[in-house]
PDB file of C-alpha atoms and ligand atoms in Angstrom:
ATOM      1  CA  UNK P 145     -55.611  14.870  -6.859  1.00 56.00           C
ATOM      2  CA  UNK P 146     -52.227  15.897  -8.443  1.00 60.00           C
ATOM      3  CA  UNK P 147     -49.692  13.323  -8.762  1.00 65.00           C
ATOM      4  CA  UNK P 148     -46.694  13.904  -6.355  1.00 65.00           C
ATOM      5  CA  UNK P 149     -43.486  12.461  -6.887  1.00 70.00           C
ATOM      6  CA  UNK P 150     -41.686  11.842  -3.583  1.00 77.00           C
ATOM      7  CA  UNK P 151     -38.303  13.077  -3.211  1.00 91.00           C
ATOM      8  CA  UNK P 152     -35.808  10.887  -1.277  1.00 95.00           C
ATOM      9  CA  UNK P 153     -34.103  12.942   1.614  1.00 97.00           C
ATOM     10  CA  UNK P 154     -30.567  12.560   2.616  1.00 98.00           C
ATOM     11  CA  UNK P 155     -28.284  14.563   4.746  1.00 98.00           C
ATOM     12  CA  UNK P 156     -25.014  14.720   6.974  1.00 98.00           C
ATOM     13  CA  UNK P 157     -25.633  14.985  10.604  1.00 98.00           C
ATOM     14  CA  UNK P 158     -23.082  16.748  13.164  1.00 97.00           C
ATOM     15  CA  UNK P 159     -22.314  19.614  15.670  1.00 97.00           C
ATOM     16  CA  UNK P 160     -21.299  21.941  14.240  1.00 95.00           C
ATOM     17  CA  UNK P 161     -22.358  21.283  10.671  1.00 96.00           C
ATOM     18  CA  UNK P 162     -22.341  24.624   8.941  1.00 95.00           C
ATOM     19  CA  UNK P 163     -18.872  23.907   7.325  1.00 93.00           C
ATOM     20  CA  UNK P 164     -19.780  20.629   5.711  1.00 95.00           C
ATOM     21  CA  UNK P 165     -19.220  20.360   1.913  1.00 96.00           C
ATOM     22  CA  UNK P 166     -20.985  16.994   1.509  1.00 97.00           C
ATOM     23  CA  UNK P 167     -24.189  18.527   0.317  1.00 98.00           C
ATOM     24  CA  UNK P 168     -22.523  20.288  -2.462  1.00 98.00           C
ATOM     25  CA  UNK P 169     -20.912  16.890  -3.533  1.00 98.00           C
ATOM     26  CA  UNK P 170     -24.177  14.754  -3.207  1.00 98.00           C
ATOM     27  CA  UNK P 171     -26.495  17.297  -4.570  1.00 98.00           C
ATOM     28  CA  UNK P 172     -24.151  17.754  -7.679  1.00 98.00           C
ATOM     29  CA  UNK P 173     -24.236  13.929  -8.347  1.00 98.00           C
ATOM     30  CA  UNK P 174     -28.045  13.692  -7.839  1.00 97.00           C
ATOM     31  CA  UNK P 175     -28.397  16.598 -10.469  1.00 97.00           C
ATOM     32  CA  UNK P 176     -25.968  15.086 -13.094  1.00 97.00           C
ATOM     33  CA  UNK P 177     -27.546  11.454 -12.707  1.00 97.00           C
ATOM     34  CA  UNK P 178     -31.422  12.720 -12.468  1.00 96.00           C
ATOM     35  CA  UNK P 179     -31.954  11.357  -9.191  1.00 97.00           C
ATOM     36  CA  UNK P 180     -35.012  12.936  -7.500  1.00 96.00           C
ATOM     37  CA  UNK P 181     -33.309  13.556  -4.054  1.00 97.00           C
ATOM     38  CA  UNK P 182     -32.006  16.171  -1.882  1.00 97.00           C
ATOM     39  CA  UNK P 183     -29.123  16.151   0.637  1.00 98.00           C
ATOM     40  CA  UNK P 184     -28.984  18.709   3.430  1.00 98.00           C
ATOM     41  CA  UNK P 185     -26.961  19.678   6.581  1.00 98.00           C
ATOM     42  CA  UNK P 186     -28.518  18.443   9.807  1.00 98.00           C
ATOM     43  CA  UNK P 187     -27.635  20.138  13.093  1.00 98.00           C
ATOM     44  CA  UNK P 188     -28.128  17.832  16.073  1.00 98.00           C
ATOM     45  CA  UNK P 189     -27.415  19.419  19.256  1.00 97.00           C
ATOM     46  CA  UNK P 190     -28.509  16.760  21.783  1.00 97.00           C
ATOM     47  CA  UNK P 191     -27.236  13.248  21.397  1.00 96.00           C
ATOM     48  CA  UNK P 192     -30.393  11.970  22.458  1.00 97.00           C
ATOM     49  CA  UNK P 193     -32.282  13.273  19.323  1.00 97.00           C
ATOM     50  CA  UNK P 194     -29.989  11.458  16.915  1.00 98.00           C
ATOM     51  CA  UNK P 195     -32.156   8.206  16.501  1.00 97.00           C
ATOM     52  CA  UNK P 196     -35.323   9.968  15.657  1.00 98.00           C
ATOM     53  CA  UNK P 197     -33.528  12.606  13.303  1.00 98.00           C
ATOM     54  CA  UNK P 198     -31.935   9.719  11.439  1.00 98.00           C
ATOM     55  CA  UNK P 199     -35.366   8.017  10.988  1.00 98.00           C
ATOM     56  CA  UNK P 200     -36.638  10.932   9.061  1.00 97.00           C
ATOM     57  CA  UNK P 201     -34.147  10.331   6.260  1.00 98.00           C
ATOM     58  CA  UNK P 202     -33.680   7.526   3.924  1.00 98.00           C
ATOM     59  CA  UNK P 203     -29.830   7.768   4.562  1.00 98.00           C
ATOM     60  CA  UNK P 204     -27.417  10.050   6.447  1.00 98.00           C
ATOM     61  CA  UNK P 205     -23.701  10.812   6.538  1.00 98.00           C
ATOM     62  CA  UNK P 206     -22.598  11.486  10.108  1.00 98.00           C
ATOM     63  CA  UNK P 207     -19.428  13.594  11.087  1.00 95.00           C
ATOM     64  CA  UNK P 208     -18.048  14.808  14.476  1.00 92.00           C
ATOM     65  CA  UNK P 209     -18.944  14.307  17.194  1.00 94.00           C
ATOM     66  CA  UNK P 210     -21.554  11.297  16.468  1.00 96.00           C
ATOM     67  CA  UNK P 211     -19.622   8.474  14.825  1.00 95.00           C
ATOM     68  CA  UNK P 212     -19.278   6.447  17.574  1.00 94.00           C
ATOM     69  CA  UNK P 213     -22.686   7.015  18.886  1.00 96.00           C
ATOM     70  CA  UNK P 214     -24.414   6.019  15.529  1.00 97.00           C
ATOM     71  CA  UNK P 215     -22.267   2.903  15.412  1.00 96.00           C
ATOM     72  CA  UNK P 216     -23.651   1.844  18.921  1.00 96.00           C
ATOM     73  CA  UNK P 217     -27.431   2.380  17.874  1.00 95.00           C
ATOM     74  CA  UNK P 218     -27.419   0.755  14.216  1.00 97.00           C
ATOM     75  CA  UNK P 219     -29.141  -2.434  14.058  1.00 97.00           C
ATOM     76  CA  UNK P 220     -26.593  -3.731  11.401  1.00 98.00           C
ATOM     77  CA  UNK P 221     -22.675  -2.778  11.264  1.00 98.00           C
ATOM     78  CA  UNK P 222     -20.356  -3.617   8.442  1.00 97.00           C
ATOM     79  CA  UNK P 223     -16.982  -5.139   9.182  1.00 96.00           C
ATOM     80  CA  UNK P 224     -15.338  -1.609   9.036  1.00 96.00           C
ATOM     81  CA  UNK P 225     -17.630  -0.275  11.742  1.00 97.00           C
ATOM     82  CA  UNK P 226     -17.261  -3.462  13.854  1.00 96.00           C
ATOM     83  CA  UNK P 227     -13.511  -2.796  13.734  1.00 94.00           C
ATOM     84  CA  UNK P 228     -13.224   0.940  14.012  1.00 94.00           C
ATOM     85  CA  UNK P 229     -16.377   1.280  16.375  1.00 93.00           C
ATOM     86  CA  UNK P 230     -17.310   4.390  14.189  1.00 94.00           C
ATOM     87  CA  UNK P 231     -19.651   4.840  11.497  1.00 97.00           C
ATOM     88  CA  UNK P 232     -20.089   7.608   9.097  1.00 97.00           C
ATOM     89  CA  UNK P 233     -22.763   6.382   6.696  1.00 98.00           C
ATOM     90  CA  UNK P 234     -26.347   5.004   7.855  1.00 98.00           C
ATOM     91  CA  UNK P 235     -29.066   3.838   5.737  1.00 98.00           C
ATOM     92  CA  UNK P 236     -32.691   3.753   7.014  1.00 98.00           C
ATOM     93  CA  UNK P 237     -34.183   0.545   5.712  1.00 97.00           C
ATOM     94  CA  UNK P 238     -37.630   1.008   6.770  1.00 96.00           C
ATOM     95  CA  UNK P 239     -36.699   1.750  10.057  1.00 97.00           C
ATOM     96  CA  UNK P 240     -33.690  -0.658  10.291  1.00 98.00           C
ATOM     97  CA  UNK P 241     -30.739   1.280  10.670  1.00 98.00           C
ATOM     98  CA  UNK P 242     -27.552   0.181   8.813  1.00 98.00           C
ATOM     99  CA  UNK P 243     -24.050   1.382   9.456  1.00 98.00           C
ATOM    100  CA  UNK P 244     -21.106   1.558   7.293  1.00 98.00           C
ATOM    101  CA  UNK P 245     -17.614   3.255   7.372  1.00 97.00           C
ATOM    102  CA  UNK P 246     -16.835   4.657   4.172  1.00 98.00           C
ATOM    103  CA  UNK P 247     -13.796   6.748   5.498  1.00 97.00           C
ATOM    104  CA  UNK P 248     -11.837   3.569   5.420  1.00 98.00           C
ATOM    105  CA  UNK P 249     -12.064   3.389   1.724  1.00 98.00           C
ATOM    106  CA  UNK P 250     -11.959   7.184   1.193  1.00 98.00           C
ATOM    107  CA  UNK P 251      -8.567   7.277   2.953  1.00 98.00           C
ATOM    108  CA  UNK P 252      -6.893   4.546   0.914  1.00 98.00           C
ATOM    109  CA  UNK P 253      -8.230   5.395  -2.634  1.00 98.00           C
ATOM    110  CA  UNK P 254      -6.166   8.372  -3.278  1.00 98.00           C
ATOM    111  CA  UNK P 255      -2.993   6.320  -2.533  1.00 98.00           C
ATOM    112  CA  UNK P 256      -3.788   2.851  -3.823  1.00 97.00           C
ATOM    113  CA  UNK P 257      -1.340   2.850  -6.743  1.00 97.00           C
ATOM    114  CA  UNK P 258       1.595   3.497  -4.544  1.00 98.00           C
ATOM    115  CA  UNK P 259       3.947   0.856  -3.243  1.00 97.00           C
ATOM    116  CA  UNK P 260       3.814   1.228   0.380  1.00 98.00           C
ATOM    117  CA  UNK P 261       5.218  -1.424   2.788  1.00 97.00           C
ATOM    118  CA  UNK P 262       5.178   0.446   6.188  1.00 97.00           C
ATOM    119  CA  UNK P 263       3.381   3.577   7.513  1.00 98.00           C
ATOM    120  CA  UNK P 264       3.269   5.831  10.599  1.00 97.00           C
ATOM    121  CA  UNK P 265       0.073   7.332  11.685  1.00 97.00           C
ATOM    122  CA  UNK P 266       0.248  10.329  13.952  1.00 97.00           C
ATOM    123  CA  UNK P 267      -2.868  10.858  16.061  1.00 94.00           C
ATOM    124  CA  UNK P 268      -5.207   8.441  17.494  1.00 92.00           C
ATOM    125  CA  UNK P 269      -8.579   9.866  17.259  1.00 88.00           C
ATOM    126  CA  UNK P 270     -11.735   8.643  15.219  1.00 86.00           C
ATOM    127  CA  UNK P 271      -9.891   9.318  12.024  1.00 92.00           C
ATOM    128  CA  UNK P 272      -6.860   7.636  12.902  1.00 93.00           C
ATOM    129  CA  UNK P 273      -8.561   4.350  13.792  1.00 92.00           C
ATOM    130  CA  UNK P 274     -10.206   4.176  10.357  1.00 95.00           C
ATOM    131  CA  UNK P 275      -6.781   4.979   8.737  1.00 97.00           C
ATOM    132  CA  UNK P 276      -5.150   2.201  10.866  1.00 96.00           C
ATOM    133  CA  UNK P 277      -7.840  -0.194  10.013  1.00 96.00           C
ATOM    134  CA  UNK P 278      -7.466   0.601   6.174  1.00 97.00           C
ATOM    135  CA  UNK P 279      -3.799   0.169   6.206  1.00 98.00           C
ATOM    136  CA  UNK P 280      -4.201  -3.193   8.102  1.00 96.00           C
ATOM    137  CA  UNK P 281      -6.375  -4.358   5.454  1.00 95.00           C
ATOM    138  CA  UNK P 282      -4.051  -3.543   2.779  1.00 96.00           C
ATOM    139  CA  UNK P 283      -1.252  -5.539   4.531  1.00 96.00           C
ATOM    140  CA  UNK P 284       0.830  -2.224   5.387  1.00 98.00           C
ATOM    141  CA  UNK P 285       2.726  -2.539   8.601  1.00 97.00           C
ATOM    142  CA  UNK P 286       1.562   0.276  10.623  1.00 96.00           C
ATOM    143  CA  UNK P 287       2.839   2.201  13.795  1.00 95.00           C
ATOM    144  CA  UNK P 288       0.731   4.779  15.607  1.00 95.00           C
ATOM    145  CA  UNK P 289       1.898   7.567  17.733  1.00 95.00           C
ATOM    146  CA  UNK P 290      -0.059  10.178  19.643  1.00 95.00           C
ATOM    147  CA  UNK P 291       0.714  13.141  22.107  1.00 95.00           C
ATOM    148  CA  UNK P 292      -1.065  11.222  24.967  1.00 93.00           C
ATOM    149  CA  UNK P 293      -1.500   7.609  25.629  1.00 89.00           C
ATOM    150  CA  UNK P 294      -4.752   5.553  24.898  1.00 84.00           C
ATOM    151  CA  UNK P 295      -6.045   2.752  26.674  1.00 78.00           C
ATOM    152  CA  UNK P 296      -8.333   1.381  24.072  1.00 76.00           C
ATOM    153  CA  UNK P 297      -6.133   1.959  20.944  1.00 80.00           C
ATOM    154  CA  UNK P 298      -2.405   0.521  20.528  1.00 81.00           C
ATOM    155  CA  UNK P 299      -0.383   3.828  20.135  1.00 84.00           C
ATOM    156  CA  UNK P 300       2.962   5.007  21.606  1.00 87.00           C
ATOM    157  CA  UNK P 301       3.557   8.505  22.566  1.00 91.00           C
ATOM    158  CA  UNK P 302       5.775  10.758  20.590  1.00 88.00           C
ATOM    159  CA  UNK P 303       8.856  10.737  22.669  1.00 84.00           C
ATOM    160  CA  UNK P 304       9.336   7.057  22.125  1.00 87.00           C
ATOM    161  CA  UNK P 305       9.770   7.268  18.481  1.00 90.00           C
ATOM    162  CA  UNK P 306      13.131   5.657  17.481  1.00 88.00           C
ATOM    163  CA  UNK P 307      12.733   4.749  13.943  1.00 92.00           C
ATOM    164  CA  UNK P 308      12.337   7.186  11.141  1.00 93.00           C
ATOM    165  CA  UNK P 309      12.036   5.367   7.976  1.00 97.00           C
ATOM    166  CA  UNK P 310       8.322   4.860   6.671  1.00 98.00           C
ATOM    167  CA  UNK P 311       7.158   4.901   3.039  1.00 98.00           C
ATOM    168  CA  UNK P 312       4.239   6.868   4.422  1.00 98.00           C
ATOM    169  CA  UNK P 313       3.449   9.298   7.126  1.00 98.00           C
ATOM    170  CA  UNK P 314       0.131  10.277   7.958  1.00 98.00           C
ATOM    171  CA  UNK P 315      -1.189  13.362   9.979  1.00 98.00           C
ATOM    172  CA  UNK P 316      -4.409  12.064  11.595  1.00 97.00           C
ATOM    173  CA  UNK P 317      -4.431  14.785  14.172  1.00 95.00           C
ATOM    174  CA  UNK P 318      -6.484  17.907  14.166  1.00 93.00           C
ATOM    175  CA  UNK P 319      -3.143  19.953  14.647  1.00 96.00           C
ATOM    176  CA  UNK P 320      -3.341  21.552  11.033  1.00 96.00           C
ATOM    177  CA  UNK P 321      -6.857  23.117  11.876  1.00 92.00           C
ATOM    178  CA  UNK P 322      -5.093  24.852  14.540  1.00 95.00           C
ATOM    179  CA  UNK P 323      -2.169  25.744  12.213  1.00 97.00           C
ATOM    180  CA  UNK P 324       0.120  23.668  14.415  1.00 98.00           C
ATOM    181  CA  UNK P 325       2.460  20.798  13.608  1.00 98.00           C
ATOM    182  CA  UNK P 326       1.460  17.334  15.130  1.00 97.00           C
ATOM    183  CA  UNK P 327       4.655  16.692  16.750  1.00 95.00           C
ATOM    184  CA  UNK P 328       8.277  18.300  17.653  1.00 95.00           C
ATOM    185  CA  UNK P 329       9.674  19.868  14.547  1.00 96.00           C
ATOM    186  CA  UNK P 330      13.081  17.732  15.213  1.00 95.00           C
ATOM    187  CA  UNK P 331      11.222  14.400  14.959  1.00 96.00           C
ATOM    188  CA  UNK P 332       8.961  15.588  12.059  1.00 97.00           C
ATOM    189  CA  UNK P 333      11.934  16.562  10.169  1.00 97.00           C
ATOM    190  CA  UNK P 334      13.771  13.409  10.506  1.00 97.00           C
ATOM    191  CA  UNK P 335      10.729  11.463   9.415  1.00 98.00           C
ATOM    192  CA  UNK P 336      10.111  13.872   6.426  1.00 98.00           C
ATOM    193  CA  UNK P 337      13.591  13.258   5.143  1.00 98.00           C
ATOM    194  CA  UNK P 338      13.182   9.433   5.354  1.00 97.00           C
ATOM    195  CA  UNK P 339       9.587   9.392   3.728  1.00 98.00           C
ATOM    196  CA  UNK P 340       8.322   8.740   0.338  1.00 98.00           C
ATOM    197  CA  UNK P 341       4.482   9.899   1.004  1.00 98.00           C
ATOM    198  CA  UNK P 342       3.162  12.799   3.382  1.00 98.00           C
ATOM    199  CA  UNK P 343      -0.477  12.582   3.791  1.00 98.00           C
ATOM    200  CA  UNK P 344      -2.875  14.928   5.883  1.00 98.00           C
ATOM    201  CA  UNK P 345      -6.378  14.301   6.479  1.00 97.00           C
ATOM    202  CA  UNK P 346      -6.997  17.693   6.890  1.00 95.00           C
ATOM    203  CA  UNK P 347      -7.516  20.103   3.593  1.00 93.00           C
ATOM    204  CA  UNK P 348      -6.963  23.739   3.205  1.00 91.00           C
ATOM    205  CA  UNK P 349      -4.450  23.779   6.078  1.00 94.00           C
ATOM    206  CA  UNK P 350      -1.164  23.203   4.461  1.00 95.00           C
ATOM    207  CA  UNK P 351       1.319  23.511   7.404  1.00 98.00           C
ATOM    208  CA  UNK P 352       2.238  19.967   7.855  1.00 98.00           C
ATOM    209  CA  UNK P 353       2.653  19.097   3.991  1.00 98.00           C
ATOM    210  CA  UNK P 354       4.560  22.391   3.363  1.00 98.00           C
ATOM    211  CA  UNK P 355       6.814  21.533   6.303  1.00 98.00           C
ATOM    212  CA  UNK P 356       7.418  17.987   5.006  1.00 98.00           C
ATOM    213  CA  UNK P 357       8.107  19.258   1.437  1.00 98.00           C
ATOM    214  CA  UNK P 358      10.452  21.883   2.831  1.00 98.00           C
ATOM    215  CA  UNK P 359      12.466  19.359   4.353  1.00 98.00           C
ATOM    216  CA  UNK P 360      12.318  16.803   1.640  1.00 98.00           C
ATOM    217  CA  UNK P 361      11.498  18.448  -1.929  1.00 98.00           C
ATOM    218  CA  UNK P 362      11.103  14.804  -3.384  1.00 98.00           C
ATOM    219  CA  UNK P 363       8.383  13.783  -0.898  1.00 98.00           C
ATOM    220  CA  UNK P 364       4.964  13.315  -2.555  1.00 98.00           C
ATOM    221  CA  UNK P 365       2.183  15.131  -0.724  1.00 98.00           C
ATOM    222  CA  UNK P 366      -1.562  14.069  -0.376  1.00 98.00           C
ATOM    223  CA  UNK P 367      -4.310  16.230   1.628  1.00 97.00           C
ATOM    224  CA  UNK P 368      -7.616  15.190   2.782  1.00 97.00           C
ATOM    225  CA  UNK P 369      -9.785  16.581  -0.052  1.00 97.00           C
ATOM    226  CA  UNK P 370      -9.747  13.400  -2.102  1.00 97.00           C
ATOM    227  CA  UNK P 371     -10.560  11.283   1.130  1.00 98.00           C
ATOM    228  CA  UNK P 372     -13.564  13.541   1.554  1.00 97.00           C
ATOM    229  CA  UNK P 373     -14.737  12.829  -2.011  1.00 98.00           C
ATOM    230  CA  UNK P 374     -14.095   9.229  -2.078  1.00 98.00           C
ATOM    231  CA  UNK P 375     -15.763   8.544   1.219  1.00 98.00           C
ATOM    232  CA  UNK P 376     -18.729  10.524  -0.195  1.00 98.00           C
ATOM    233  CA  UNK P 377     -18.616   8.303  -3.596  1.00 98.00           C
ATOM    234  CA  UNK P 378     -18.973   5.075  -1.526  1.00 98.00           C
ATOM    235  CA  UNK P 379     -21.681   6.522   0.729  1.00 98.00           C
ATOM    236  CA  UNK P 380     -23.645   7.786  -2.530  1.00 98.00           C
ATOM    237  CA  UNK P 381     -23.388   4.068  -3.856  1.00 98.00           C
ATOM    238  CA  UNK P 382     -24.804   2.835  -0.613  1.00 98.00           C
ATOM    239  CA  UNK P 383     -27.570   5.482  -0.841  1.00 98.00           C
ATOM    240  CA  UNK P 384     -28.396   5.439  -4.550  1.00 97.00           C
ATOM    241  CA  UNK P 385     -26.755   2.215  -6.054  1.00 97.00           C
ATOM    242  CA  UNK P 386     -24.472   4.134  -8.385  1.00 97.00           C
ATOM    243  CA  UNK P 387     -20.848   4.752  -7.982  1.00 98.00           C
ATOM    244  CA  UNK P 388     -20.050   8.041  -9.390  1.00 98.00           C
ATOM    245  CA  UNK P 389     -17.629   7.890 -12.502  1.00 98.00           C
ATOM    246  CA  UNK P 390     -14.473   9.667 -12.812  1.00 97.00           C
ATOM    247  CA  UNK P 391     -15.916  12.851 -14.363  1.00 98.00           C
ATOM    248  CA  UNK P 392     -18.323  13.267 -11.787  1.00 98.00           C
ATOM    249  CA  UNK P 393     -15.538  12.825  -9.022  1.00 98.00           C
ATOM    250  CA  UNK P 394     -13.331  15.195 -10.747  1.00 98.00           C
ATOM    251  CA  UNK P 395     -16.319  17.704 -11.076  1.00 98.00           C
ATOM    252  CA  UNK P 396     -17.283  17.574  -7.476  1.00 98.00           C
ATOM    253  CA  UNK P 397     -13.350  18.135  -6.445  1.00 97.00           C
ATOM    254  CA  UNK P 398     -13.304  21.144  -8.620  1.00 96.00           C
ATOM    255  CA  UNK P 399     -16.418  22.508  -7.179  1.00 96.00           C
ATOM    256  CA  UNK P 400     -15.238  22.145  -3.322  1.00 94.00           C
ATOM    257  CA  UNK P 401     -11.542  22.787  -3.711  1.00 89.00           C
TER     258      UNK P 401
HETATM  259  P1  NDP Z 854     -10.284  13.524  17.019  1.00 76.44           P
HETATM  260  O1  NDP Z 854     -10.879  14.834  17.706  1.00 76.44           O
HETATM  261  O2  NDP Z 854     -11.048  12.383  17.332  1.00 76.44           O
HETATM  262  O3  NDP Z 854      -8.910  13.299  17.302  1.00 76.44           O
HETATM  263  C1  NDP Z 854      -7.866  14.414  17.211  1.00 76.44           C
HETATM  264  C2  NDP Z 854      -6.566  13.835  17.260  1.00 76.44           C
HETATM  265  O4  NDP Z 854      -5.532  14.795  17.158  1.00 76.44           O
HETATM  266  C3  NDP Z 854      -6.161  13.203  18.674  1.00 76.44           C
HETATM  267  O5  NDP Z 854      -5.316  12.099  18.369  1.00 76.44           O
HETATM  268  C4  NDP Z 854      -5.381  14.271  19.335  1.00 76.44           C
HETATM  269  O6  NDP Z 854      -4.590  13.882  20.420  1.00 76.44           O
HETATM  270  C5  NDP Z 854      -4.754  15.011  18.148  1.00 76.44           C
HETATM  271  N1  NDP Z 854      -4.366  16.340  18.464  1.00 76.44           N
HETATM  272  C6  NDP Z 854      -5.035  17.395  18.464  1.00 76.44           C
HETATM  273  N2  NDP Z 854      -4.501  18.570  18.638  1.00 76.44           N
HETATM  274  C7  NDP Z 854      -3.192  18.152  18.633  1.00 76.44           C
HETATM  275  C8  NDP Z 854      -1.966  18.912  18.512  1.00 76.44           C
HETATM  276  N3  NDP Z 854      -2.053  20.241  18.799  1.00 76.44           N
HETATM  277  N4  NDP Z 854      -0.792  18.357  18.590  1.00 76.44           N
HETATM  278  C9  NDP Z 854      -0.749  16.838  18.431  1.00 76.44           C
HETATM  279  N5  NDP Z 854      -1.847  16.187  18.338  1.00 76.44           N
HETATM  280  C10 NDP Z 854      -3.127  16.761  18.508  1.00 76.44           C
HETATM  281  O7  NDP Z 854     -10.605  14.192  15.406  1.00 76.44           O
HETATM  282  P2  NDP Z 854     -10.630  13.055  14.313  1.00 76.44           P
HETATM  283  O8  NDP Z 854      -9.837  11.938  14.342  1.00 76.44           O
HETATM  284  O9  NDP Z 854     -12.047  12.888  14.060  1.00 76.44           O
HETATM  285  O10 NDP Z 854     -10.151  14.068  12.874  1.00 76.44           O
HETATM  286  C11 NDP Z 854      -8.530  14.366  13.016  1.00 76.44           C
HETATM  287  C12 NDP Z 854      -8.327  15.005  11.578  1.00 76.44           C
HETATM  288  O11 NDP Z 854      -8.878  14.348  10.425  1.00 76.44           O
HETATM  289  C13 NDP Z 854      -9.089  16.444  11.674  1.00 76.44           C
HETATM  290  O12 NDP Z 854      -8.103  17.301  10.920  1.00 76.44           O
HETATM  291  C14 NDP Z 854     -10.330  15.955  10.610  1.00 76.44           C
HETATM  292  O13 NDP Z 854     -10.588  17.303   9.912  1.00 76.44           O
HETATM  293  C15 NDP Z 854      -9.490  15.258   9.810  1.00 76.44           C
HETATM  294  N6  NDP Z 854     -10.631  14.216   8.898  1.00 76.44           N
HETATM  295  C16 NDP Z 854     -10.692  14.265   7.544  1.00 76.44           C
HETATM  296  C17 NDP Z 854     -11.590  13.479   6.749  1.00 76.44           C
HETATM  297  C18 NDP Z 854     -11.631  13.654   5.467  1.00 76.44           C
HETATM  298  O14 NDP Z 854     -12.473  13.203   4.828  1.00 76.44           O
HETATM  299  N7  NDP Z 854     -10.494  14.189   4.738  1.00 76.44           N
HETATM  300  C19 NDP Z 854     -12.420  12.658   7.485  1.00 76.44           C
HETATM  301  C20 NDP Z 854     -12.356  12.694   8.983  1.00 76.44           C
HETATM  302  C21 NDP Z 854     -11.377  13.370   9.653  1.00 76.44           C
HETATM  303  P3  NDP Z 854      -5.043  13.567  21.882  1.00 76.44           P
HETATM  304  O15 NDP Z 854      -5.708  12.356  21.801  1.00 76.44           O
HETATM  305  O16 NDP Z 854      -3.779  13.677  22.681  1.00 76.44           O
HETATM  306  O17 NDP Z 854      -6.057  14.726  22.303  1.00 76.44           O
END
């Protein structure tokens, strides 16, 4: 009988999933590190199929709209998952599903060397909650505003904003994807003029960062590409036991930008 080497299977679950760049990142790192594994896009249309689908893989990443649902069905949750009620990384440990949230790490890693005392988060969806928790963990005083009120998350609506000096403003809304600004122009202009760093979780959609730079040419801008790569790097460590080095991080960035 031929000797067959078993290949470990990983992937990213979502709906839709065609746009995901995660397979490019993970498969690059398997290749460079000689890891016998494959990472694929996994479309799950029916949430009832989530658990059985995950059990076919050694580990999966999870994206919209399932981050909350996988956190509920996991047998073990790390501190970030407990606090945000959302997971983006699941390890299948012989049928025991272990959930982690690597977005929290991914968000902060690109800005970790700046001195930041206070921040404003615009948006109150899933990503905003990971951002809020990440900032809180790093002792940064944070205010959250959203266009609508949320009963389960401490946030104010835009119109109540009366303070405009923040070291960091983060666009955690999906407005940029629709080529829209996340709040009224006059408010955003006042914020941009008084801010050191503007961060948009979106990437390849520059409307927010371009607006901030126009109003304040000294502002530092950060888009969401690095967040995507660093959340993948920590997920990769959970999956394979190795954190990709700087060269591998840079190579992935070049490949997907
Ligand atoms: P959600 O759908 O959970 O939340 C969307 C948020 O955006 C809500 O607060 C919503 O407000 C707000 N919003 C939507 N449209 C507008 C608008 N036109 N004006 C103002 N506010 C608006 O999405 P996520 O939190 O999962 O994702 C948010 C963004 O973060 C997306 O751009 C996504 O691509 C990005 N992201 C990037 C990651 C990365 O690795 N770089 C990782 C995860 C997310 P309301 O509640 O009133 O509807």
